[in-house]
Structure formats: C-alpha cells, structure tokens
Amino acid sequence: MPIDESRAFLPVRIAVLTVSDTRGLAEDKSGDILVERLETAGHILAARHIERDERSAIVARLHAWIDDPDVDVILTTGGTGVTGRDVTPEALAQVQDKEIPGFGELFRWLSYQTIGTSTIQSRATACVARGTYIFALPGSTGAVRDAWDGILSSQLDSRFRPCNFVELMPRLNER
C-alpha cells in the first residue's frame, strides 16, 4: 500500500510497556526493537516501562498512560499467550471502549507466514480507550517485528493510503 509523499508526516507519541515477570530493561529485546523501530520511523517515545504479569498493575499503568495527554498510542509486548500468568488481553478488556478485532486477525495471519500454526497461541489484540490506541503484542522479538513491520508502521503513518489510524485520532472521542 502506498505512502502519499505529498502529505505531511505527523509523529505519534508512543509509550512502550513490556509485560514480564522475568525481564528487566537489559533483557528487554522486544521492547528495544519497538523503540528502535518507532524512533527510526520518526515517532516519539513518550514513555517506557516494564510491568509484572499482574492484571491490576497492568491496568493501572494503562489508565495512567491513557489519561496522559502526551501519549497517543500504547504498545505492549508480552502476556498475550494462553498460560495462567498471561493476562494482558484481560487488562485491555478492562480499559477499552472499542476493540479493534482486525488487528489480532491480521497479526495472526502475518505470523502464520513465519511460525505456522503456532500463531494460534497468540492472543494479540488492540483497542481504543478514551482516545488512546492500545496494541497488545506477544513478547517474542519475531512477533514485535511482524506487528510493527506488517501493520503498525503503515497504520501509524499519517501518509499511508487509503486510510490510517493517525487520521482518525482527532475523532476518537466523538460522541
């Protein structure tokens, strides 16, 4: 799909949340990839944090960033699997106004191209919460590359045609 070079690029302020019981910043390769990709694309890293796989802590962090006028988009990595400690989709469900089901569907289709049927173990999802986009990605480096390169790089580019998430941002809180 085309980038319309005649349109201005509008940088988006993005917060990155890694959900993990075991990773610190030094081990957060998936978070590093997201930061590198968003900054290379011209976006602004608004915040970065690592949160344990505790639903209440994830929800609290999401609420804080949703209410922060300096955060337009939240990217989470980790906690989207099917084990007992994987609670990121449940946390998103607690804060969301509208689900974006096409994101998870497209992510799994893209992921299938690289990991085959193992993609069914991913519960990658996305939503809008009080005017903020939230995308929940799996914790693997391959998954964050698939999500950014295959979906987010274009949908978070205001020049992408025929449409993109950025152009909808001013209207997300319409009633």
mmCIF file with all atom_site columns, C-alpha atoms in Angstrom:
data_model
loop_
_atom_site.group_PDB
_atom_site.id
_atom_site.type_symbol
_atom_site.label_atom_id
_atom_site.label_alt_id
_atom_site.label_comp_id
_atom_site.label_asym_id
_atom_site.label_entity_id
_atom_site.label_seq_id
_atom_site.pdbx_PDB_ins_code
_atom_site.Cartn_x
_atom_site.Cartn_y
_atom_site.Cartn_z
_atom_site.occupancy
_atom_site.B_iso_or_equiv
_atom_site.pdbx_formal_charge
_atom_site.auth_seq_id
_atom_site.auth_comp_id
_atom_site.auth_asym_id
_atom_site.auth_atom_id
_atom_site.pdbx_PDB_model_num
ATOM 1   C CA . MET A 1 1   ? 0.000   0.000   0.000  1.00 0.00 ? 1   MET A CA 1
ATOM 2   C CA . PRO A 1 2   ? 1.275   3.443   -0.859 1.00 0.00 ? 2   PRO A CA 1
ATOM 3   C CA . ILE A 1 3   ? 2.695   6.260   1.171  1.00 0.00 ? 3   ILE A CA 1
ATOM 4   C CA . ASP A 1 4   ? 1.460   9.601   -0.162 1.00 0.00 ? 4   ASP A CA 1
ATOM 5   C CA . GLU A 1 5   ? 4.633   11.718  -0.095 1.00 0.00 ? 5   GLU A CA 1
ATOM 6   C CA . SER A 1 6   ? 2.602   14.870  -0.744 1.00 0.00 ? 6   SER A CA 1
ATOM 7   C CA . ARG A 1 7   ? 1.126   14.614  2.758  1.00 0.00 ? 7   ARG A CA 1
ATOM 8   C CA . ALA A 1 8   ? 2.952   15.670  5.914  1.00 0.00 ? 8   ALA A CA 1
ATOM 9   C CA . PHE A 1 9   ? 4.266   13.015  8.286  1.00 0.00 ? 9   PHE A CA 1
ATOM 10  C CA . LEU A 1 10  ? 2.752   13.501  11.757 1.00 0.00 ? 10  LEU A CA 1
ATOM 11  C CA . PRO A 1 11  ? 4.833   11.941  14.536 1.00 0.00 ? 11  PRO A CA 1
ATOM 12  C CA . VAL A 1 12  ? 2.868   9.968   17.114 1.00 0.00 ? 12  VAL A CA 1
ATOM 13  C CA . ARG A 1 13  ? 3.765   9.859   20.826 1.00 0.00 ? 13  ARG A CA 1
ATOM 14  C CA . ILE A 1 14  ? 4.107   6.182   21.745 1.00 0.00 ? 14  ILE A CA 1
ATOM 15  C CA . ALA A 1 15  ? 4.527   4.512   25.141 1.00 0.00 ? 15  ALA A CA 1
ATOM 16  C CA . VAL A 1 16  ? 6.041   1.015   25.274 1.00 0.00 ? 16  VAL A CA 1
ATOM 17  C CA . LEU A 1 17  ? 5.021   -1.377  28.041 1.00 0.00 ? 17  LEU A CA 1
ATOM 18  C CA . THR A 1 18  ? 6.769   -4.711  28.435 1.00 0.00 ? 18  THR A CA 1
ATOM 19  C CA . VAL A 1 19  ? 4.805   -7.222  30.488 1.00 0.00 ? 19  VAL A CA 1
ATOM 20  C CA . SER A 1 20  ? 7.132   -9.774  32.063 1.00 0.00 ? 20  SER A CA 1
ATOM 21  C CA . ASP A 1 21  ? 7.890   -11.482 35.364 1.00 0.00 ? 21  ASP A CA 1
ATOM 22  C CA . THR A 1 22  ? 11.478  -12.179 34.316 1.00 0.00 ? 22  THR A CA 1
ATOM 23  C CA . ARG A 1 23  ? 12.796  -9.353  32.139 1.00 0.00 ? 23  ARG A CA 1
ATOM 24  C CA . GLY A 1 24  ? 14.463  -6.158  33.169 1.00 0.00 ? 24  GLY A CA 1
ATOM 25  C CA . LEU A 1 25  ? 15.437  -3.345  30.816 1.00 0.00 ? 25  LEU A CA 1
ATOM 26  C CA . ALA A 1 26  ? 18.755  -5.051  29.975 1.00 0.00 ? 26  ALA A CA 1
ATOM 27  C CA . GLU A 1 27  ? 16.925  -8.195  28.795 1.00 0.00 ? 27  GLU A CA 1
ATOM 28  C CA . ASP A 1 28  ? 14.003  -6.459  27.094 1.00 0.00 ? 28  ASP A CA 1
ATOM 29  C CA . LYS A 1 29  ? 14.933  -7.165  23.463 1.00 0.00 ? 29  LYS A CA 1
ATOM 30  C CA . SER A 1 30  ? 11.318  -6.905  22.236 1.00 0.00 ? 30  SER A CA 1
ATOM 31  C CA . GLY A 1 31  ? 10.911  -3.510  23.871 1.00 0.00 ? 31  GLY A CA 1
ATOM 32  C CA . ASP A 1 32  ? 14.238  -2.438  22.365 1.00 0.00 ? 32  ASP A CA 1
ATOM 33  C CA . ILE A 1 33  ? 13.042  -3.435  18.881 1.00 0.00 ? 33  ILE A CA 1
ATOM 34  C CA . LEU A 1 34  ? 9.823   -1.450  19.265 1.00 0.00 ? 34  LEU A CA 1
ATOM 35  C CA . VAL A 1 35  ? 11.688  1.633   20.500 1.00 0.00 ? 35  VAL A CA 1
ATOM 36  C CA . GLU A 1 36  ? 14.209  1.400   17.660 1.00 0.00 ? 36  GLU A CA 1
ATOM 37  C CA . ARG A 1 37  ? 11.512  0.959   15.022 1.00 0.00 ? 37  ARG A CA 1
ATOM 38  C CA . LEU A 1 38  ? 9.212   3.730   16.261 1.00 0.00 ? 38  LEU A CA 1
ATOM 39  C CA . GLU A 1 39  ? 12.057  6.213   16.590 1.00 0.00 ? 39  GLU A CA 1
ATOM 40  C CA . THR A 1 40  ? 13.501  5.291   13.176 1.00 0.00 ? 40  THR A CA 1
ATOM 41  C CA . ALA A 1 41  ? 10.035  5.888   11.700 1.00 0.00 ? 41  ALA A CA 1
ATOM 42  C CA . GLY A 1 42  ? 10.059  9.414   13.182 1.00 0.00 ? 42  GLY A CA 1
ATOM 43  C CA . HIS A 1 43  ? 7.720   8.860   16.112 1.00 0.00 ? 43  HIS A CA 1
ATOM 44  C CA . ILE A 1 44  ? 8.358   9.965   19.705 1.00 0.00 ? 44  ILE A CA 1
ATOM 45  C CA . LEU A 1 45  ? 8.978   7.579   22.594 1.00 0.00 ? 45  LEU A CA 1
ATOM 46  C CA . ALA A 1 46  ? 6.654   9.059   25.228 1.00 0.00 ? 46  ALA A CA 1
ATOM 47  C CA . ALA A 1 47  ? 7.396   6.541   27.984 1.00 0.00 ? 47  ALA A CA 1
ATOM 48  C CA . ARG A 1 48  ? 8.744   3.057   28.590 1.00 0.00 ? 48  ARG A CA 1
ATOM 49  C CA . HIS A 1 49  ? 8.117   0.702   31.479 1.00 0.00 ? 49  HIS A CA 1
ATOM 50  C CA . ILE A 1 50  ? 8.295   -2.948  32.475 1.00 0.00 ? 50  ILE A CA 1
ATOM 51  C CA . GLU A 1 51  ? 5.372   -4.323  34.461 1.00 0.00 ? 51  GLU A CA 1
ATOM 52  C CA . ARG A 1 52  ? 4.969   -7.747  36.049 1.00 0.00 ? 52  ARG A CA 1
ATOM 53  C CA . ASP A 1 53  ? 2.248   -10.094 34.779 1.00 0.00 ? 53  ASP A CA 1
ATOM 54  C CA . GLU A 1 54  ? -0.270  -8.744  37.299 1.00 0.00 ? 54  GLU A CA 1
ATOM 55  C CA . ARG A 1 55  ? -3.547  -7.622  35.792 1.00 0.00 ? 55  ARG A CA 1
ATOM 56  C CA . SER A 1 56  ? -4.180  -4.842  38.322 1.00 0.00 ? 56  SER A CA 1
ATOM 57  C CA . ALA A 1 57  ? -0.698  -3.377  37.789 1.00 0.00 ? 57  ALA A CA 1
ATOM 58  C CA . ILE A 1 58  ? -1.071  -3.512  34.002 1.00 0.00 ? 58  ILE A CA 1
ATOM 59  C CA . VAL A 1 59  ? -4.500  -1.866  34.210 1.00 0.00 ? 59  VAL A CA 1
ATOM 60  C CA . ALA A 1 60  ? -3.127  0.885   36.472 1.00 0.00 ? 60  ALA A CA 1
ATOM 61  C CA . ARG A 1 61  ? -0.251  1.593   34.064 1.00 0.00 ? 61  ARG A CA 1
ATOM 62  C CA . LEU A 1 62  ? -2.643  1.641   31.097 1.00 0.00 ? 62  LEU A CA 1
ATOM 63  C CA . HIS A 1 63  ? -5.016  4.053   32.859 1.00 0.00 ? 63  HIS A CA 1
ATOM 64  C CA . ALA A 1 64  ? -2.123  6.387   33.705 1.00 0.00 ? 64  ALA A CA 1
ATOM 65  C CA . TRP A 1 65  ? -0.928  6.476   30.101 1.00 0.00 ? 65  TRP A CA 1
ATOM 66  C CA . ILE A 1 66  ? -4.455  6.704   28.651 1.00 0.00 ? 66  ILE A CA 1
ATOM 67  C CA . ASP A 1 67  ? -5.001  9.812   30.786 1.00 0.00 ? 67  ASP A CA 1
ATOM 68  C CA . ASP A 1 68  ? -1.605  11.303  29.856 1.00 0.00 ? 68  ASP A CA 1
ATOM 69  C CA . PRO A 1 69  ? -2.082  13.891  27.077 1.00 0.00 ? 69  PRO A CA 1
ATOM 70  C CA . ASP A 1 70  ? 1.494   13.186  25.941 1.00 0.00 ? 70  ASP A CA 1
ATOM 71  C CA . VAL A 1 71  ? 0.634   9.568   24.984 1.00 0.00 ? 71  VAL A CA 1
ATOM 72  C CA . ASP A 1 72  ? -1.255  8.850   21.746 1.00 0.00 ? 72  ASP A CA 1
ATOM 73  C CA . VAL A 1 73  ? -0.525  5.142   21.403 1.00 0.00 ? 73  VAL A CA 1
ATOM 74  C CA . ILE A 1 74  ? 0.459   2.359   23.798 1.00 0.00 ? 74  ILE A CA 1
ATOM 75  C CA . LEU A 1 75  ? 2.340   -0.689  22.541 1.00 0.00 ? 75  LEU A CA 1
ATOM 76  C CA . THR A 1 76  ? 2.521   -3.602  24.942 1.00 0.00 ? 76  THR A CA 1
ATOM 77  C CA . THR A 1 77  ? 4.698   -6.651  24.459 1.00 0.00 ? 77  THR A CA 1
ATOM 78  C CA . GLY A 1 78  ? 4.246   -9.859  26.430 1.00 0.00 ? 78  GLY A CA 1
ATOM 79  C CA . GLY A 1 79  ? 1.456   -11.546 28.331 1.00 0.00 ? 79  GLY A CA 1
ATOM 80  C CA . THR A 1 80  ? -0.662  -12.456 25.294 1.00 0.00 ? 80  THR A CA 1
ATOM 81  C CA . GLY A 1 81  ? -0.246  -16.230 25.434 1.00 0.00 ? 81  GLY A CA 1
ATOM 82  C CA . VAL A 1 82  ? -2.503  -18.835 26.999 1.00 0.00 ? 82  VAL A CA 1
ATOM 83  C CA . THR A 1 83  ? -0.705  -19.634 30.262 1.00 0.00 ? 83  THR A CA 1
ATOM 84  C CA . GLY A 1 84  ? -2.093  -18.692 33.645 1.00 0.00 ? 84  GLY A CA 1
ATOM 85  C CA . ARG A 1 85  ? 0.171   -15.639 34.036 1.00 0.00 ? 85  ARG A CA 1
ATOM 86  C CA . ASP A 1 86  ? -0.691  -14.245 30.565 1.00 0.00 ? 86  ASP A CA 1
ATOM 87  C CA . VAL A 1 87  ? -3.219  -11.514 31.384 1.00 0.00 ? 87  VAL A CA 1
ATOM 88  C CA . THR A 1 88  ? -2.525  -8.624  29.012 1.00 0.00 ? 88  THR A CA 1
ATOM 89  C CA . PRO A 1 89  ? -5.680  -9.130  26.884 1.00 0.00 ? 89  PRO A CA 1
ATOM 90  C CA . GLU A 1 90  ? -7.782  -9.240  30.065 1.00 0.00 ? 90  GLU A CA 1
ATOM 91  C CA . ALA A 1 91  ? -6.164  -5.979  31.196 1.00 0.00 ? 91  ALA A CA 1
ATOM 92  C CA . LEU A 1 92  ? -7.011  -4.347  27.862 1.00 0.00 ? 92  LEU A CA 1
ATOM 93  C CA . ALA A 1 93  ? -10.592 -5.574  28.173 1.00 0.00 ? 93  ALA A CA 1
ATOM 94  C CA . GLN A 1 94  ? -10.869 -3.683  31.479 1.00 0.00 ? 94  GLN A CA 1
ATOM 95  C CA . VAL A 1 95  ? -9.869  -0.338  29.957 1.00 0.00 ? 95  VAL A CA 1
ATOM 96  C CA . GLN A 1 96  ? -11.162 -0.477  26.384 1.00 0.00 ? 96  GLN A CA 1
ATOM 97  C CA . ASP A 1 97  ? -14.008 1.466   24.863 1.00 0.00 ? 97  ASP A CA 1
ATOM 98  C CA . LYS A 1 98  ? -13.804 -0.265  21.494 1.00 0.00 ? 98  LYS A CA 1
ATOM 99  C CA . GLU A 1 99  ? -11.991 -3.390  20.412 1.00 0.00 ? 99  GLU A CA 1
ATOM 100 C CA . ILE A 1 100 ? -10.114 -3.420  17.100 1.00 0.00 ? 100 ILE A CA 1
ATOM 101 C CA . PRO A 1 101 ? -10.588 -7.098  16.169 1.00 0.00 ? 101 PRO A CA 1
ATOM 102 C CA . GLY A 1 102 ? -8.938  -6.769  12.756 1.00 0.00 ? 102 GLY A CA 1
ATOM 103 C CA . PHE A 1 103 ? -5.563  -6.149  14.376 1.00 0.00 ? 103 PHE A CA 1
ATOM 104 C CA . GLY A 1 104 ? -5.368  -9.559  16.043 1.00 0.00 ? 104 GLY A CA 1
ATOM 105 C CA . GLU A 1 105 ? -6.777  -11.264 12.972 1.00 0.00 ? 105 GLU A CA 1
ATOM 106 C CA . LEU A 1 106 ? -4.239  -9.657  10.649 1.00 0.00 ? 106 LEU A CA 1
ATOM 107 C CA . PHE A 1 107 ? -1.394  -10.201 13.126 1.00 0.00 ? 107 PHE A CA 1
ATOM 108 C CA . ARG A 1 108 ? -2.092  -13.935 13.304 1.00 0.00 ? 108 ARG A CA 1
ATOM 109 C CA . TRP A 1 109 ? -2.328  -14.139 9.507  1.00 0.00 ? 109 TRP A CA 1
ATOM 110 C CA . LEU A 1 110 ? 1.082   -12.445 9.177  1.00 0.00 ? 110 LEU A CA 1
ATOM 111 C CA . SER A 1 111 ? 2.535   -14.528 11.990 1.00 0.00 ? 111 SER A CA 1
ATOM 112 C CA . TYR A 1 112 ? 1.340   -17.713 10.327 1.00 0.00 ? 112 TYR A CA 1
ATOM 113 C CA . GLN A 1 113 ? 3.697   -16.924 7.441  1.00 0.00 ? 113 GLN A CA 1
ATOM 114 C CA . THR A 1 114 ? 6.682   -17.224 9.796  1.00 0.00 ? 114 THR A CA 1
ATOM 115 C CA . ILE A 1 115 ? 5.693   -19.595 12.629 1.00 0.00 ? 115 ILE A CA 1
ATOM 116 C CA . GLY A 1 116 ? 2.883   -21.623 11.102 1.00 0.00 ? 116 GLY A CA 1
ATOM 117 C CA . THR A 1 117 ? 0.120   -22.952 13.290 1.00 0.00 ? 117 THR A CA 1
ATOM 118 C CA . SER A 1 118 ? 1.928   -21.890 16.480 1.00 0.00 ? 118 SER A CA 1
ATOM 119 C CA . THR A 1 119 ? 0.331   -18.499 15.885 1.00 0.00 ? 119 THR A CA 1
ATOM 120 C CA . ILE A 1 120 ? -2.932  -19.800 17.386 1.00 0.00 ? 120 ILE A CA 1
ATOM 121 C CA . GLN A 1 121 ? -1.283  -19.498 20.801 1.00 0.00 ? 121 GLN A CA 1
ATOM 122 C CA . SER A 1 122 ? -1.205  -15.708 20.418 1.00 0.00 ? 122 SER A CA 1
ATOM 123 C CA . ARG A 1 123 ? -3.996  -13.546 21.772 1.00 0.00 ? 123 ARG A CA 1
ATOM 124 C CA . ALA A 1 124 ? -2.606  -10.348 20.236 1.00 0.00 ? 124 ALA A CA 1
ATOM 125 C CA . THR A 1 125 ? -5.304  -7.710  20.362 1.00 0.00 ? 125 THR A CA 1
ATOM 126 C CA . ALA A 1 126 ? -5.937  -3.985  20.088 1.00 0.00 ? 126 ALA A CA 1
ATOM 127 C CA . CYS A 1 127 ? -8.413  -1.406  21.267 1.00 0.00 ? 127 CYS A CA 1
ATOM 128 C CA . VAL A 1 128 ? -9.216  2.253   21.723 1.00 0.00 ? 128 VAL A CA 1
ATOM 129 C CA . ALA A 1 129 ? -9.507  3.536   25.285 1.00 0.00 ? 129 ALA A CA 1
ATOM 130 C CA . ARG A 1 130 ? -10.587 7.136   25.906 1.00 0.00 ? 130 ARG A CA 1
ATOM 131 C CA . GLY A 1 131 ? -8.960  8.293   22.679 1.00 0.00 ? 131 GLY A CA 1
ATOM 132 C CA . THR A 1 132 ? -5.748  6.272   23.009 1.00 0.00 ? 132 THR A CA 1
ATOM 133 C CA . TYR A 1 133 ? -4.854  3.339   20.783 1.00 0.00 ? 133 TYR A CA 1
ATOM 134 C CA . ILE A 1 134 ? -3.505  0.253   22.564 1.00 0.00 ? 134 ILE A CA 1
ATOM 135 C CA . PHE A 1 135 ? -1.880  -2.656  20.751 1.00 0.00 ? 135 PHE A CA 1
ATOM 136 C CA . ALA A 1 136 ? -1.011  -5.814  22.712 1.00 0.00 ? 136 ALA A CA 1
ATOM 137 C CA . LEU A 1 137 ? 1.764   -7.788  21.029 1.00 0.00 ? 137 LEU A CA 1
ATOM 138 C CA . PRO A 1 138 ? 3.340   -11.097 22.006 1.00 0.00 ? 138 PRO A CA 1
ATOM 139 C CA . GLY A 1 139 ? 6.670   -10.923 23.806 1.00 0.00 ? 139 GLY A CA 1
ATOM 140 C CA . SER A 1 140 ? 8.909   -12.518 21.196 1.00 0.00 ? 140 SER A CA 1
ATOM 141 C CA . THR A 1 141 ? 11.238  -10.446 19.044 1.00 0.00 ? 141 THR A CA 1
ATOM 142 C CA . GLY A 1 142 ? 9.814   -12.042 15.907 1.00 0.00 ? 142 GLY A CA 1
ATOM 143 C CA . ALA A 1 143 ? 6.275   -11.147 16.901 1.00 0.00 ? 143 ALA A CA 1
ATOM 144 C CA . VAL A 1 144 ? 7.045   -7.479  17.535 1.00 0.00 ? 144 VAL A CA 1
ATOM 145 C CA . ARG A 1 145 ? 8.864   -7.287  14.198 1.00 0.00 ? 145 ARG A CA 1
ATOM 146 C CA . ASP A 1 146 ? 5.873   -8.897  12.436 1.00 0.00 ? 146 ASP A CA 1
ATOM 147 C CA . ALA A 1 147 ? 3.443   -6.490  14.126 1.00 0.00 ? 147 ALA A CA 1
ATOM 148 C CA . TRP A 1 148 ? 5.481   -3.342  13.521 1.00 0.00 ? 148 TRP A CA 1
ATOM 149 C CA . ASP A 1 149 ? 6.705   -4.123  10.026 1.00 0.00 ? 149 ASP A CA 1
ATOM 150 C CA . GLY A 1 150 ? 3.479   -5.696  8.798  1.00 0.00 ? 150 GLY A CA 1
ATOM 151 C CA . ILE A 1 151 ? 0.829   -3.486  10.408 1.00 0.00 ? 151 ILE A CA 1
ATOM 152 C CA . LEU A 1 152 ? 1.846   -0.681  12.737 1.00 0.00 ? 152 LEU A CA 1
ATOM 153 C CA . SER A 1 153 ? 4.494   1.030   10.597 1.00 0.00 ? 153 SER A CA 1
ATOM 154 C CA . SER A 1 154 ? 1.877   1.836   7.973  1.00 0.00 ? 154 SER A CA 1
ATOM 155 C CA . GLN A 1 155 ? -1.186  2.330   10.168 1.00 0.00 ? 155 GLN A CA 1
ATOM 156 C CA . LEU A 1 156 ? 0.726   4.783   12.390 1.00 0.00 ? 156 LEU A CA 1
ATOM 157 C CA . ASP A 1 157 ? 1.979   6.736   9.360  1.00 0.00 ? 157 ASP A CA 1
ATOM 158 C CA . SER A 1 158 ? -0.279  9.687   8.572  1.00 0.00 ? 158 SER A CA 1
ATOM 159 C CA . ARG A 1 159 ? 0.717   9.468   4.896  1.00 0.00 ? 159 ARG A CA 1
ATOM 160 C CA . PHE A 1 160 ? -0.460  5.876   4.401  1.00 0.00 ? 160 PHE A CA 1
ATOM 161 C CA . ARG A 1 161 ? -3.312  5.442   1.918  1.00 0.00 ? 161 ARG A CA 1
ATOM 162 C CA . PRO A 1 162 ? -6.142  4.686   1.602  1.00 0.00 ? 162 PRO A CA 1
ATOM 163 C CA . CYS A 1 163 ? -6.501  5.259   5.360  1.00 0.00 ? 163 CYS A CA 1
ATOM 164 C CA . ASN A 1 164 ? -4.611  5.027   8.645  1.00 0.00 ? 164 ASN A CA 1
ATOM 165 C CA . PHE A 1 165 ? -5.146  5.220   12.406 1.00 0.00 ? 165 PHE A CA 1
ATOM 166 C CA . VAL A 1 166 ? -3.460  8.623   12.742 1.00 0.00 ? 166 VAL A CA 1
ATOM 167 C CA . GLU A 1 167 ? -6.043  10.481  10.663 1.00 0.00 ? 167 GLU A CA 1
ATOM 168 C CA . LEU A 1 168 ? -8.780  9.151   12.971 1.00 0.00 ? 168 LEU A CA 1
ATOM 169 C CA . MET A 1 169 ? -7.115  10.339  16.199 1.00 0.00 ? 169 MET A CA 1
ATOM 170 C CA . PRO A 1 170 ? -8.880  13.729  16.362 1.00 0.00 ? 170 PRO A CA 1
ATOM 171 C CA . ARG A 1 171 ? -12.244 11.941  16.184 1.00 0.00 ? 171 ARG A CA 1
ATOM 172 C CA . LEU A 1 172 ? -11.699 9.068   18.629 1.00 0.00 ? 172 LEU A CA 1
ATOM 173 C CA . ASN A 1 173 ? -13.567 10.765  21.468 1.00 0.00 ? 173 ASN A CA 1
ATOM 174 C CA . GLU A 1 174 ? -16.543 11.915  19.397 1.00 0.00 ? 174 GLU A CA 1
ATOM 175 C CA . ARG A 1 175 ? -19.971 11.254  20.907 1.00 0.00 ? 175 ARG A CA 1
#
